[in-house]
Amino acid sequence: MVEPGTFLYELWVSRWAILDGFGTTVLVSMLAIVLGTILGTLVGLVLVYGGWVSRFLVRIYVDFVRGTPVFVLVLASFYLLSQIGIQLTAFQAGLFALVVFCSTHVGENLRGALQSLPRGQTEAAKAIGLTFPQIFVYVLAPQALRQALPAWINTATEMVKASTLLSVIGVAELLLVSRQIISRNFMSLEFYFFAGLIYFLIDYAIERAGKAVERRVALPS
Amino acid sequence: MVQPILQIENLHKKFKDVEVLKGVDLSLETGDVVSIIGSSGSGKTTLLRCVNMLEEFHQGRILIDGEEIGYSGPRHKARKESEIARQRAMTGMVFQQFNLFPHMTALRNVTLGLTKVKKMPAEEANAIAGKWLARVGMSDRCDHHPGQLSGGQQQRVAIARAVAMNPKVMLFDEVTSALDPELVNEVLNVIKDLANEGMTMLLVTHEMKFAFEVSDRVVFMNQGRIEEEGPPEELFRKPKSQRLAEFLKSSKF
Ligand SMILES: Nc1ncnc2c1ncn2[C@@H]1O[C@H](COP(=O)(O)OP(=O)(O)OP(=O)(O)O)[C@@H](O)[C@H]1O
Ligand SMILES: [Mg+2]
């Protein structure tokens, strides 16, 4: 049926390894997106509502991280953190780098969305007697989140792509697994193409899901 | 003597070093409808915003129903945010740009303050909001979002949102300036109805005919001061000051 030496045969032979790699890619991406979004929300809130000291510090954090290639962040958190006594596995170090990266994008995005809301929204909310926490929860956040959603979806797909960088510190995600398979059977074209297809499908799924959410929360006009 | 529902005493307001309110005194009794007129930059909006505590002020006092708002004591000490939020609900404000919450239906725009500030149960809030939306002729648009409404309709919802809170004084700041001419009257008529029912109002307007018809008193502001104040017949027909006469001539009354 499927002859040894064909792509399908090799794929079948390495199916569990690939599935593992796929699982690791999905896991690390999802964790990075979730944790990065939580941290990024704090970053965004400090950038908009923080006192000047905290705003200044967080601004440095954001600009510094955004000015650094993700690749460097991954290497730094793997090699440098252990130097200062923080022992992390490759997976943890890589995840840490992605979370940091994600938080700056989410934070900037949220800051922009909150600051673009017209001042009249806050004033109208104040005028009916709402307190600031109420204004934020009922008036500002729902509008800002709608506005931030498209860029957030984009960040999520970027995180999946960035997770490939974890292969350089030995995290057995989809790309590293593919390379290990290729080193055995030398079918580089086929397996790289296959890995690429999977990444495409993951991001495609994220984008479609995101678009569906966008449509659901869109305001009638 | 009747206690004024709104009393402004010697109000001074600076933006940086520029003093835009230079000692304003004004007092309204319950049911009074007072229009503020005056040229651009004379401080009309700023005065209204101070009453609603959207601006800080440096000197003077504002009392609503005898209670000093925003600040307390002779040291002009700012009140706590939560205090200020509570006091803001004593006045209702309608803005030039409507400022409806775009992610909420017309009904929810009106009930938000009722449920969150007045802590009313949803049912009661819906009933009150429905009543006010009917009063401004928006019953059939309760479930619409602001983006689906015309400017005039949005402004009527904004009026319903403010009056539903049952404020002691309503503040209107040029609420028809952003509207197409054919939509102006539907909004002015709503305000006139409210005025006729005895609602206390302080309104800034460039609609001189409307000010003439609706007001018990008209206030002419000039360069941060009240230059002239009186019943509309006197102010519009027999202006005392040169400036008011010029202003009226230029504003095609
Ligand atoms: N946020 C601000 N910062 C600095 N200056 C301001 C601010 N708001 C208003 N001013 C100034 O205060 C003065 C009074 O403004 P205000 O908006 O109260 O005038 P107005 O009588 O409402 O005018 P208009 O008829 O154009 O609405 C103006 O000179 C204006 O430039
Ligand atoms: Mg104005």
Coordinates of C-alpha atoms and ligand atoms in Angstrom, one line a residue:
Chain A
M1 CA 0.0 0.0 0.0
V2 CA 2.1 2.9 1.3
E3 CA 5.6 2.1 0.3
P4 CA 8.6 2.7 2.6
G5 CA 10.4 5.8 1.5
T6 CA 7.4 7.8 0.4
F7 CA 6.3 10.9 2.3
L8 CA 3.1 9.4 3.5
Y9 CA 5.0 6.4 4.9
E10 CA 7.4 8.7 6.8
L11 CA 4.6 10.8 8.0
W12 CA 2.9 7.7 9.4
V13 CA 6.0 6.5 11.1
S14 CA 6.5 9.8 12.8
R15 CA 2.9 10.5 13.6
W16 CA 3.2 10.5 17.4
A17 CA 6.3 12.7 17.3
I18 CA 4.5 15.2 15.1
L19 CA 1.4 15.1 17.2
D20 CA 3.5 15.8 20.3
G21 CA 5.2 18.7 18.5
F22 CA 1.8 20.0 17.4
G23 CA 0.5 19.7 21.0
T24 CA 3.5 21.6 22.4
T25 CA 3.1 24.4 19.8
V26 CA -0.6 24.8 20.6
L27 CA 0.0 24.6 24.4
V28 CA 2.9 27.1 24.5
S29 CA 1.0 29.5 22.1
M30 CA -2.2 29.3 24.1
L31 CA -0.5 29.8 27.4
A32 CA 1.5 32.7 26.0
I33 CA -1.6 34.4 24.6
V34 CA -3.6 33.9 27.8
L35 CA -0.9 34.9 30.3
G36 CA 0.4 37.6 27.9
T37 CA -3.1 39.0 27.7
I38 CA -3.5 39.1 31.5
L39 CA -0.1 40.8 31.9
G40 CA -0.7 43.0 28.9
T41 CA -4.0 44.2 30.4
L42 CA -2.2 45.4 33.5
V43 CA 0.4 47.0 31.3
G44 CA -2.2 48.9 29.3
L45 CA -4.1 50.0 32.4
V46 CA -0.9 51.3 34.0
L47 CA 0.0 53.1 30.8
V48 CA -3.4 54.9 30.8
Y49 CA -4.3 55.3 34.5
G50 CA -1.0 54.8 36.3
G51 CA 0.8 57.5 38.3
W52 CA 3.8 59.0 36.5
V53 CA 6.4 56.8 38.1
S54 CA 4.7 53.5 37.3
R55 CA 3.8 54.8 33.8
F56 CA 7.4 55.7 33.2
L57 CA 8.7 52.3 34.3
V58 CA 6.1 50.4 32.3
R59 CA 6.8 52.6 29.3
I60 CA 10.5 51.6 29.5
Y61 CA 9.5 48.0 29.7
V62 CA 7.3 48.2 26.7
D63 CA 9.7 50.1 24.5
F64 CA 12.6 48.0 25.5
V65 CA 10.8 44.7 24.8
R66 CA 9.3 46.0 21.5
G67 CA 12.7 47.2 20.4
T68 CA 14.2 43.7 20.9
P69 CA 13.8 40.8 18.5
V70 CA 11.7 38.0 19.9
F71 CA 14.6 35.7 19.1
V72 CA 16.9 37.6 21.4
L73 CA 14.2 37.6 24.1
V74 CA 14.0 33.8 23.9
L75 CA 17.7 33.3 24.1
A76 CA 18.0 35.8 26.9
S77 CA 15.4 34.3 29.1
F78 CA 16.9 30.8 28.5
Y79 CA 20.6 31.8 29.1
L80 CA 20.5 34.9 31.2
L81 CA 17.8 34.0 33.8
S82 CA 19.8 31.0 34.9
Q83 CA 22.8 33.3 35.5
I84 CA 20.8 35.2 38.0
G85 CA 19.7 32.1 39.8
I86 CA 16.3 31.5 38.2
Q87 CA 16.3 28.0 37.0
L88 CA 13.7 27.4 34.3
T89 CA 13.2 24.5 31.9
A90 CA 13.5 25.4 28.2
F91 CA 9.7 25.3 27.9
Q92 CA 9.3 27.7 30.9
A93 CA 12.0 30.0 29.6
G94 CA 10.6 30.1 26.1
L95 CA 7.0 30.6 27.5
F96 CA 8.3 33.5 29.7
A97 CA 9.8 35.2 26.7
L98 CA 6.6 34.9 24.7
V99 CA 4.5 36.1 27.5
V100 CA 6.7 39.2 27.9
F101 CA 6.5 39.8 24.2
C102 CA 2.7 39.3 24.0
S103 CA 2.1 41.6 27.0
T104 CA 3.8 44.6 25.4
H105 CA 1.6 44.2 22.2
V106 CA -1.6 43.7 24.2
G107 CA -0.7 46.6 26.5
E108 CA 0.0 49.0 23.7
N109 CA -3.1 47.9 21.9
L110 CA -5.3 48.4 25.0
R111 CA -3.7 51.8 25.7
G112 CA -4.4 53.0 22.2
A113 CA -8.0 51.8 22.3
L114 CA -8.7 53.4 25.7
Q115 CA -7.1 56.7 24.7
S116 CA -9.0 56.9 21.5
L117 CA -12.3 56.9 23.2
P118 CA -13.9 60.4 23.1
R119 CA -13.6 62.3 26.3
G120 CA -17.4 62.9 26.1
Q121 CA -18.0 59.3 27.0
T122 CA -16.4 59.7 30.4
E123 CA -18.0 63.0 30.9
A124 CA -21.5 61.8 30.1
A125 CA -21.0 58.8 32.4
K126 CA -19.7 61.2 35.2
A127 CA -22.7 63.4 34.6
I128 CA -25.2 60.7 35.5
G129 CA -23.2 60.1 38.7
L130 CA -21.2 56.9 37.9
T131 CA -18.0 56.4 39.9
F132 CA -14.8 55.8 38.0
P133 CA -14.8 52.0 38.4
Q134 CA -18.3 51.9 37.1
I135 CA -17.4 54.2 34.2
F136 CA -14.6 51.9 33.3
V137 CA -16.6 48.7 33.5
Y138 CA -19.8 49.8 31.9
V139 CA -18.7 52.5 29.5
L140 CA -15.0 52.5 28.6
A141 CA -14.0 48.8 28.7
P142 CA -16.7 47.5 26.4
Q143 CA -15.9 50.0 23.8
A144 CA -12.1 49.7 24.1
L145 CA -12.3 45.9 23.9
R146 CA -14.3 46.0 20.7
Q147 CA -11.7 48.4 19.3
A148 CA -8.8 46.3 20.4
L149 CA -10.1 43.0 19.2
P150 CA -8.8 43.0 15.6
A151 CA -5.2 43.8 16.7
W152 CA -5.5 41.3 19.5
I153 CA -6.4 38.5 17.1
N154 CA -3.4 39.6 15.0
T155 CA -1.2 39.3 18.1
A156 CA -2.5 35.9 18.8
T157 CA -1.5 34.6 15.3
E158 CA 1.9 36.3 15.8
M159 CA 2.4 34.3 19.0
V160 CA 1.9 31.0 17.1
K161 CA 4.5 32.1 14.6
A162 CA 6.9 33.3 17.3
S163 CA 6.6 29.9 19.1
T164 CA 8.8 28.4 16.4
L165 CA 11.7 30.4 17.9
L166 CA 11.5 28.0 20.9
S167 CA 13.1 25.4 18.7
V168 CA 16.5 27.0 19.1
I169 CA 16.5 26.4 22.9
G170 CA 15.4 22.8 22.4
V171 CA 11.7 22.9 23.1
A172 CA 10.3 20.1 21.0
E173 CA 7.6 22.0 19.3
L174 CA 6.4 21.4 15.8
L175 CA 9.3 23.0 14.0
L176 CA 12.0 21.2 16.0
V177 CA 10.2 17.9 15.7
S178 CA 10.0 18.4 11.9
R179 CA 13.7 19.1 11.8
Q180 CA 14.5 16.0 13.8
I181 CA 12.4 13.9 11.4
I182 CA 14.1 15.5 8.4
S183 CA 17.5 14.7 9.8
R184 CA 16.5 11.1 9.7
N185 CA 14.9 10.9 6.3
F186 CA 16.2 14.0 4.5
M187 CA 12.7 14.8 3.1
S188 CA 13.2 18.4 4.0
L189 CA 10.9 19.9 1.3
E190 CA 8.0 17.7 2.2
F191 CA 8.2 18.0 6.0
Y192 CA 8.9 21.7 6.1
F193 CA 6.0 22.2 3.8
F194 CA 3.9 20.0 6.0
A195 CA 4.9 22.0 9.1
G196 CA 4.2 25.3 7.3
L197 CA 0.7 24.0 6.4
I198 CA 0.0 23.2 10.0
Y199 CA 1.1 26.7 11.2
F200 CA -1.1 28.2 8.5
L201 CA -4.1 26.1 9.6
I202 CA -3.7 27.1 13.2
D203 CA -3.5 30.8 12.4
Y204 CA -6.3 30.5 9.9
A205 CA -8.5 28.9 12.6
I206 CA -7.6 31.7 15.1
E207 CA -8.5 34.3 12.5
R208 CA -11.8 32.8 11.6
A209 CA -12.7 32.4 15.2
G210 CA -11.7 36.0 15.8
K211 CA -13.7 37.3 12.9
A212 CA -16.8 35.4 14.2
V213 CA -16.4 37.0 17.6
E214 CA -16.0 40.4 15.9
R215 CA -19.2 39.9 14.0
R216 CA -21.0 38.9 17.2
V217 CA -20.0 42.0 19.1
A218 CA -20.3 44.4 16.3
L219 CA -22.6 47.3 17.0
P220 CA -25.7 47.7 14.7
S221 CA -25.6 50.8 12.6
Chain B
M1 CA -37.1 83.8 51.6
V2 CA -37.1 80.7 49.3
Q3 CA -33.9 78.8 49.3
P4 CA -32.4 78.8 45.8
I5 CA -32.1 75.3 44.2
L6 CA -28.9 76.4 42.5
Q7 CA -26.7 79.1 43.8
I8 CA -23.4 80.2 42.3
E9 CA -21.4 82.6 44.3
N10 CA -18.3 84.6 43.1
L11 CA -17.2 81.7 40.9
H12 CA -13.6 82.1 39.5
K13 CA -12.1 79.6 37.1
K14 CA -8.7 79.6 35.5
F15 CA -7.2 77.5 32.7
K16 CA -3.5 77.7 33.5
D17 CA -3.0 81.4 33.9
V18 CA -6.0 82.5 31.9
E19 CA -9.0 83.4 34.0
V20 CA -12.1 82.5 32.0
L21 CA -14.7 83.0 34.8
K22 CA -14.1 86.2 36.7
G23 CA -16.6 86.1 39.5
V24 CA -20.0 84.8 38.5
D25 CA -23.0 85.1 40.7
L26 CA -26.2 83.4 39.6
S27 CA -29.1 81.9 41.5
L28 CA -32.1 79.8 40.4
E29 CA -35.2 78.9 42.3
T30 CA -37.1 75.7 41.7
G31 CA -38.9 75.8 38.4
D32 CA -36.7 78.6 37.0
V33 CA -35.7 78.4 33.4
V34 CA -32.6 80.5 32.8
S35 CA -30.8 80.9 29.4
I36 CA -27.2 82.0 29.1
I37 CA -26.3 83.8 25.9
G38 CA -23.1 85.4 24.9
S39 CA -20.4 85.4 22.3
S40 CA -18.0 82.5 21.7
G41 CA -15.4 82.1 24.4
S42 CA -17.3 84.1 27.0
G43 CA -17.3 81.2 29.4
K44 CA -20.8 79.8 29.1
T45 CA -19.8 76.1 28.6
T46 CA -17.2 76.5 31.4
L47 CA -19.8 77.8 33.8
L48 CA -22.1 74.8 33.1
R49 CA -19.2 72.4 33.4
C50 CA -18.3 73.8 36.8
V51 CA -21.8 73.3 38.0
N52 CA -21.6 69.6 36.9
M53 CA -18.1 69.4 38.4
L54 CA -16.5 68.4 35.1
E55 CA -14.1 71.3 35.7
E56 CA -12.4 72.3 38.9
F57 CA -12.6 75.8 40.1
H58 CA -10.4 77.8 42.3
Q59 CA -12.6 80.3 44.1
G60 CA -16.2 80.7 44.9
R61 CA -19.0 78.3 45.8
I62 CA -21.7 76.4 44.1
L63 CA -24.6 75.2 46.2
I64 CA -27.4 72.9 45.1
D65 CA -30.4 72.8 47.3
G66 CA -28.2 74.3 50.0
E67 CA -25.4 71.7 49.7
E68 CA -22.0 72.9 48.6
I69 CA -20.8 70.8 45.7
G70 CA -17.3 69.7 44.8
Y71 CA -15.6 71.5 47.7
S72 CA -16.3 72.1 51.3
G73 CA -15.5 74.6 53.9
P74 CA -13.8 78.0 53.8
R75 CA -10.5 76.3 52.7
H76 CA -12.1 75.2 49.4
K77 CA -11.2 71.6 50.2
A78 CA -12.0 69.2 47.3
R79 CA -14.4 66.5 48.2
K80 CA -13.8 62.7 47.8
E81 CA -14.5 61.2 44.3
S82 CA -17.4 59.2 45.6
E83 CA -18.9 62.3 47.2
I84 CA -18.5 64.1 43.9
A85 CA -20.1 61.3 41.9
R86 CA -23.1 61.4 44.2
Q87 CA -23.4 65.2 43.9
R88 CA -23.1 65.1 40.1
A89 CA -26.3 63.0 40.0
M90 CA -28.1 66.1 41.5
T91 CA -27.6 67.8 38.2
G92 CA -28.4 66.4 34.7
M93 CA -26.3 67.4 31.8
V94 CA -27.0 67.3 28.1
F95 CA -24.1 67.9 25.8
Q96 CA -23.7 69.4 22.4
Q97 CA -22.3 66.1 21.0
F98 CA -25.0 63.9 22.6
N99 CA -22.4 61.5 24.1
L100 CA -24.7 58.5 24.2
F101 CA -23.0 55.2 24.9
P102 CA -22.7 53.7 21.5
H103 CA -22.6 50.0 22.7
M104 CA -25.9 50.3 24.5
T105 CA -29.5 50.4 23.3
A106 CA -31.4 53.6 23.9
L107 CA -33.2 52.0 26.8
R108 CA -30.0 50.8 28.4
N109 CA -28.5 54.3 28.0
V110 CA -31.3 55.5 30.2
T111 CA -31.4 52.6 32.7
L112 CA -27.6 52.6 33.3
G113 CA -27.7 55.4 35.8
L114 CA -30.9 54.2 37.4
T115 CA -29.5 50.7 38.1
K116 CA -25.9 51.6 38.9
V117 CA -26.2 54.9 40.7
K118 CA -29.7 54.7 42.1
K119 CA -29.5 50.9 42.6
M120 CA -33.0 50.4 41.2
P121 CA -34.1 46.9 40.3
A122 CA -34.0 46.3 36.6
E123 CA -37.8 46.3 36.3
E124 CA -38.3 49.6 37.9
A125 CA -35.5 51.1 35.9
N126 CA -37.0 49.8 32.7
A127 CA -40.4 51.3 33.6
I128 CA -39.0 54.7 34.3
A129 CA -36.7 54.7 31.3
G130 CA -39.6 53.6 29.1
K131 CA -41.7 56.4 30.4
W132 CA -39.1 59.0 29.7
L133 CA -38.3 57.7 26.3
A134 CA -42.0 57.9 25.5
R135 CA -42.0 61.5 26.7
V136 CA -39.3 62.4 24.2
G137 CA -41.1 60.5 21.5
M138 CA -38.6 57.6 21.3
S139 CA -40.8 54.7 22.4
D140 CA -40.5 52.8 19.2
R141 CA -36.7 53.2 19.2
C142 CA -35.9 51.7 22.7
D143 CA -34.0 48.8 21.3
H144 CA -32.0 50.8 18.8
H145 CA -28.3 51.6 19.2
P146 CA -27.2 55.3 18.9
G147 CA -25.6 54.4 15.6
Q148 CA -29.0 53.7 14.2
L149 CA -30.5 57.0 15.3
S150 CA -30.5 60.4 13.7
G151 CA -28.8 63.3 15.6
G152 CA -32.1 64.6 16.8
Q153 CA -33.2 61.2 18.1
Q154 CA -29.9 60.7 19.8
Q155 CA -30.2 64.0 21.5
R156 CA -33.7 63.2 22.7
V157 CA -32.5 60.0 24.2
A158 CA -29.7 61.9 25.9
I159 CA -32.3 64.2 27.4
A160 CA -34.2 61.2 28.6
R161 CA -31.1 59.7 30.1
A162 CA -30.5 62.9 32.1
V163 CA -34.0 63.6 33.3
A164 CA -34.7 60.0 34.2
M165 CA -32.2 60.5 37.1
N166 CA -34.6 63.0 38.5
P167 CA -32.0 65.8 38.9
K168 CA -32.7 69.0 40.8
V169 CA -31.4 71.1 37.9
M170 CA -31.0 70.3 34.3
L171 CA -28.0 71.7 32.3
F172 CA -28.2 72.1 28.6
D173 CA -25.1 73.2 26.6
E174 CA -26.0 74.2 23.1
V175 CA -27.8 70.9 22.6
T176 CA -29.0 71.8 19.1
S177 CA -25.7 73.1 17.7
A178 CA -24.6 69.8 16.2
L179 CA -27.9 69.1 14.6
D180 CA -29.1 69.6 11.0
P181 CA -31.5 72.6 10.9
E182 CA -34.5 70.4 10.3
L183 CA -33.8 68.4 13.4
V184 CA -33.5 71.4 15.8
N185 CA -37.1 71.9 16.6
E186 CA -37.9 68.3 17.6
V187 CA -35.3 68.7 20.4
L188 CA -36.2 72.3 21.3
N189 CA -39.9 71.2 21.7
V190 CA -38.9 68.5 24.1
I191 CA -37.0 71.0 26.2
K192 CA -39.9 73.4 26.1
D193 CA -42.3 70.7 27.3
L194 CA -40.0 70.0 30.2
A195 CA -39.7 73.7 31.0
N196 CA -43.5 74.1 31.0
E197 CA -43.8 71.2 33.5
G198 CA -41.7 73.1 36.0
M199 CA -38.3 71.5 35.6
T200 CA -35.5 73.8 36.7
M201 CA -33.1 74.5 33.9
L202 CA -30.0 76.3 33.1
L203 CA -29.3 76.3 29.4
V204 CA -26.7 77.8 27.0
T205 CA -28.1 78.5 23.6
H206 CA -27.5 80.3 20.4
E207 CA -31.2 80.0 19.5
M208 CA -32.3 83.4 20.5
K209 CA -36.0 82.9 19.6
F210 CA -36.0 79.8 21.7
A211 CA -34.3 81.6 24.6
F212 CA -36.9 84.4 24.4
E213 CA -39.8 82.0 24.5
V214 CA -38.7 79.5 27.1
S215 CA -36.8 81.5 29.6
D216 CA -38.0 83.2 32.8
R217 CA -34.7 85.0 32.8
V218 CA -31.8 85.5 30.4
V219 CA -28.2 86.0 31.3
F220 CA -25.8 87.7 29.0
M221 CA -22.2 86.6 29.6
N222 CA -19.2 88.5 28.3
Q223 CA -15.5 87.8 28.9
G224 CA -16.1 85.6 32.0
R225 CA -18.6 87.9 33.7
I226 CA -22.4 88.2 33.7
E227 CA -22.9 91.5 32.0
E228 CA -26.6 91.7 32.1
E229 CA -29.4 89.6 33.5
G230 CA -33.2 90.0 33.4
P231 CA -36.5 88.8 31.9
P232 CA -36.3 88.0 28.2
E233 CA -38.5 91.0 27.2
E234 CA -36.2 93.4 28.8
L235 CA -32.9 91.8 27.8
F236 CA -33.8 91.3 24.2
R237 CA -36.0 94.4 23.7
K238 CA -34.2 97.0 25.9
P239 CA -30.6 95.9 26.3
K240 CA -28.8 98.3 28.7
S241 CA -25.2 97.6 27.8
Q242 CA -23.6 98.5 24.5
R243 CA -22.1 95.0 24.2
L244 CA -25.4 93.2 24.5
A245 CA -26.9 95.5 21.9
E246 CA -24.1 94.6 19.6
F247 CA -24.3 90.9 20.3
L248 CA -28.1 90.9 19.7
K249 CA -27.6 92.8 16.4
S250 CA -25.0 90.3 15.2
S251 CA -27.0 87.3 16.2
K252 CA -30.0 88.1 14.0
F253 CA -32.7 88.0 16.7
Ligands
LIG1 N1 -9.9 72.8 28.5 C1 -9.5 74.1 28.3 N2 -8.2 74.5 28.4 C2 -7.8 75.8 28.2 N3 -8.7 76.8 27.9 C3 -10.0 76.5 27.7 C4 -10.5 75.1 27.9 N4 -11.8 75.1 27.7 C5 -12.2 76.4 27.4 N5 -11.1 77.2 27.4 C6 -11.1 78.6 27.2 O1 -12.0 79.2 28.1 C7 -12.7 80.3 27.5 C8 -14.2 80.0 27.6 O2 -14.6 78.9 26.9 P1 -16.1 78.3 26.9 O3 -16.0 77.1 26.1 O4 -16.6 78.3 28.3 O5 -16.8 79.4 26.0 P2 -18.3 79.4 25.5 O6 -18.9 80.7 26.0 O7 -18.9 78.2 25.8 O8 -18.0 79.6 23.9 P3 -18.8 78.9 22.7 O9 -20.0 79.8 22.5 O10 -17.9 78.9 21.6 O11 -19.2 77.5 23.1 C9 -12.3 80.3 26.0 O12 -11.3 81.3 25.8 C10 -11.6 79.0 25.8 O13 -10.6 79.1 24.9
MG2 MG -19.7 76.5 24.6

